Amino acid sequence: MAEGTEKPKSKRKASGGFMKPVQPDEALAAVIGAEPVPRTQMIARIWEYIRSHNLQDPNQKTRINADEKLKAVFDGRDSVTMFEMTSLIFKHVK
């Protein structure tokens, strides 16, 4: 782009649905804690847990290997992709 013709930055705000705290059920609370948190924070805490317990598959980075706590959240599955993980997690909130 020519000088001075840059696009204006968007001032879009985050959707209220993602920022509204949700209550994790018992299975998810065992991983991220029992207090209500926004969905964005919930995903961040799940990733903290995955990294601190070395659960990301080293050969296939998009796969998460479940330990016993995560199996309860992942419908008993031993491994899920990071894309499947999000939908499985959101089944455990009220």
PDB file of C-alpha atoms in Angstrom:
ATOM      1  CA  MET A   1       0.000   0.000   0.000  1.00  0.00           C
ATOM      2  CA  ALA A   2       1.071   3.518  -0.602  1.00  0.00           C
ATOM      3  CA  GLU A   3       2.099   5.635   2.334  1.00  0.00           C
ATOM      4  CA  GLY A   4      -0.867   7.079   4.207  1.00  0.00           C
ATOM      5  CA  THR A   5      -3.378   4.607   2.712  1.00  0.00           C
ATOM      6  CA  GLU A   6      -3.295   2.044   5.507  1.00  0.00           C
ATOM      7  CA  LYS A   7      -6.560   0.474   6.571  1.00  0.00           C
ATOM      8  CA  PRO A   8      -7.919   1.775   9.874  1.00  0.00           C
ATOM      9  CA  LYS A   9      -7.596  -0.706  12.713  1.00  0.00           C
ATOM     10  CA  SER A  10     -10.824  -2.363  13.763  1.00  0.00           C
ATOM     11  CA  LYS A  11     -12.165  -1.410  17.154  1.00  0.00           C
ATOM     12  CA  ARG A  12     -14.231  -4.558  17.414  1.00  0.00           C
ATOM     13  CA  LYS A  13     -14.926  -5.736  20.944  1.00  0.00           C
ATOM     14  CA  ALA A  14     -14.889  -9.348  22.089  1.00  0.00           C
ATOM     15  CA  SER A  15     -18.231 -11.089  22.005  1.00  0.00           C
ATOM     16  CA  GLY A  16     -20.013 -11.033  25.348  1.00  0.00           C
ATOM     17  CA  GLY A  17     -20.666 -14.774  25.134  1.00  0.00           C
ATOM     18  CA  PHE A  18     -16.975 -15.616  25.343  1.00  0.00           C
ATOM     19  CA  MET A  19     -16.368 -13.222  28.213  1.00  0.00           C
ATOM     20  CA  LYS A  20     -19.311 -14.377  30.349  1.00  0.00           C
ATOM     21  CA  PRO A  21     -18.112 -16.721  33.112  1.00  0.00           C
ATOM     22  CA  VAL A  22     -19.417 -20.283  32.854  1.00  0.00           C
ATOM     23  CA  GLN A  23     -19.457 -22.957  35.550  1.00  0.00           C
ATOM     24  CA  PRO A  24     -17.357 -26.073  34.818  1.00  0.00           C
ATOM     25  CA  ASP A  25     -18.911 -29.396  35.803  1.00  0.00           C
ATOM     26  CA  GLU A  26     -17.146 -31.792  38.170  1.00  0.00           C
ATOM     27  CA  ALA A  27     -15.007 -33.506  35.496  1.00  0.00           C
ATOM     28  CA  LEU A  28     -13.726 -30.234  34.030  1.00  0.00           C
ATOM     29  CA  ALA A  29     -13.307 -28.655  37.479  1.00  0.00           C
ATOM     30  CA  ALA A  30     -10.811 -31.426  38.327  1.00  0.00           C
ATOM     31  CA  VAL A  31      -8.593 -30.009  35.556  1.00  0.00           C
ATOM     32  CA  ILE A  32      -9.130 -26.221  35.647  1.00  0.00           C
ATOM     33  CA  GLY A  33     -10.634 -25.494  39.060  1.00  0.00           C
ATOM     34  CA  ALA A  34     -14.222 -25.128  40.241  1.00  0.00           C
ATOM     35  CA  GLU A  35     -14.749 -21.356  39.998  1.00  0.00           C
ATOM     36  CA  PRO A  36     -16.691 -19.900  37.040  1.00  0.00           C
ATOM     37  CA  VAL A  37     -14.381 -18.556  34.291  1.00  0.00           C
ATOM     38  CA  PRO A  38     -14.881 -17.104  30.795  1.00  0.00           C
ATOM     39  CA  ARG A  39     -14.553 -19.599  27.950  1.00  0.00           C
ATOM     40  CA  THR A  40     -11.351 -17.927  26.772  1.00  0.00           C
ATOM     41  CA  GLN A  41      -9.769 -18.409  30.202  1.00  0.00           C
ATOM     42  CA  MET A  42     -11.045 -21.989  30.317  1.00  0.00           C
ATOM     43  CA  ILE A  43      -9.158 -22.860  27.113  1.00  0.00           C
ATOM     44  CA  ALA A  44      -6.026 -21.123  28.442  1.00  0.00           C
ATOM     45  CA  ARG A  45      -6.182 -23.199  31.646  1.00  0.00           C
ATOM     46  CA  ILE A  46      -6.667 -26.424  29.703  1.00  0.00           C
ATOM     47  CA  TRP A  47      -3.552 -25.624  27.649  1.00  0.00           C
ATOM     48  CA  GLU A  48      -1.602 -24.847  30.842  1.00  0.00           C
ATOM     49  CA  TYR A  49      -2.609 -28.268  32.148  1.00  0.00           C
ATOM     50  CA  ILE A  50      -1.691 -30.004  28.868  1.00  0.00           C
ATOM     51  CA  ARG A  51       1.739 -28.348  28.735  1.00  0.00           C
ATOM     52  CA  SER A  52       2.540 -28.868  32.425  1.00  0.00           C
ATOM     53  CA  HIS A  53       1.731 -32.590  32.119  1.00  0.00           C
ATOM     54  CA  ASN A  54       3.415 -33.073  28.692  1.00  0.00           C
ATOM     55  CA  LEU A  55       0.209 -34.319  27.069  1.00  0.00           C
ATOM     56  CA  GLN A  56       0.720 -32.883  23.582  1.00  0.00           C
ATOM     57  CA  ASP A  57       1.847 -35.638  21.213  1.00  0.00           C
ATOM     58  CA  PRO A  58       5.481 -34.838  20.275  1.00  0.00           C
ATOM     59  CA  ASN A  59       5.164 -36.411  16.810  1.00  0.00           C
ATOM     60  CA  GLN A  60       1.754 -35.041  15.911  1.00  0.00           C
ATOM     61  CA  LYS A  61       1.433 -31.644  17.630  1.00  0.00           C
ATOM     62  CA  THR A  62      -2.293 -31.327  16.892  1.00  0.00           C
ATOM     63  CA  ARG A  63      -3.083 -34.387  19.071  1.00  0.00           C
ATOM     64  CA  ILE A  64      -3.604 -34.313  22.818  1.00  0.00           C
ATOM     65  CA  ASN A  65      -3.003 -37.533  24.770  1.00  0.00           C
ATOM     66  CA  ALA A  66      -5.419 -37.733  27.680  1.00  0.00           C
ATOM     67  CA  ASP A  67      -4.471 -38.627  31.235  1.00  0.00           C
ATOM     68  CA  GLU A  68      -7.184 -39.900  33.616  1.00  0.00           C
ATOM     69  CA  LYS A  69      -8.549 -36.406  34.379  1.00  0.00           C
ATOM     70  CA  LEU A  70      -8.767 -35.430  30.716  1.00  0.00           C
ATOM     71  CA  LYS A  71     -10.335 -38.765  29.717  1.00  0.00           C
ATOM     72  CA  ALA A  72     -13.344 -37.784  31.823  1.00  0.00           C
ATOM     73  CA  VAL A  73     -13.600 -34.539  29.829  1.00  0.00           C
ATOM     74  CA  PHE A  74     -12.842 -36.188  26.461  1.00  0.00           C
ATOM     75  CA  ASP A  75     -15.689 -38.743  26.712  1.00  0.00           C
ATOM     76  CA  GLY A  76     -13.283 -41.537  27.683  1.00  0.00           C
ATOM     77  CA  ARG A  77     -11.066 -41.127  24.616  1.00  0.00           C
ATOM     78  CA  ASP A  78      -7.305 -41.670  24.914  1.00  0.00           C
ATOM     79  CA  SER A  79      -6.426 -39.017  22.338  1.00  0.00           C
ATOM     80  CA  VAL A  80      -8.178 -36.120  20.583  1.00  0.00           C
ATOM     81  CA  THR A  81      -7.156 -33.406  18.160  1.00  0.00           C
ATOM     82  CA  MET A  82      -6.938 -29.862  19.473  1.00  0.00           C
ATOM     83  CA  PHE A  83      -9.948 -29.053  17.262  1.00  0.00           C
ATOM     84  CA  GLU A  84     -12.082 -31.835  18.797  1.00  0.00           C
ATOM     85  CA  MET A  85     -10.902 -30.831  22.257  1.00  0.00           C
ATOM     86  CA  THR A  86     -12.709 -27.487  22.217  1.00  0.00           C
ATOM     87  CA  SER A  87     -16.125 -28.952  21.435  1.00  0.00           C
ATOM     88  CA  LEU A  88     -15.641 -31.723  24.016  1.00  0.00           C
ATOM     89  CA  ILE A  89     -14.683 -29.189  26.714  1.00  0.00           C
ATOM     90  CA  PHE A  90     -17.710 -26.985  26.109  1.00  0.00           C
ATOM     91  CA  LYS A  91     -19.999 -29.967  26.807  1.00  0.00           C
ATOM     92  CA  HIS A  92     -18.797 -29.734  30.424  1.00  0.00           C
ATOM     93  CA  VAL A  93     -19.999 -26.222  31.265  1.00  0.00           C
ATOM     94  CA  LYS A  94     -23.269 -24.954  32.690  1.00  0.00           C
TER      95      LYS A  94
END
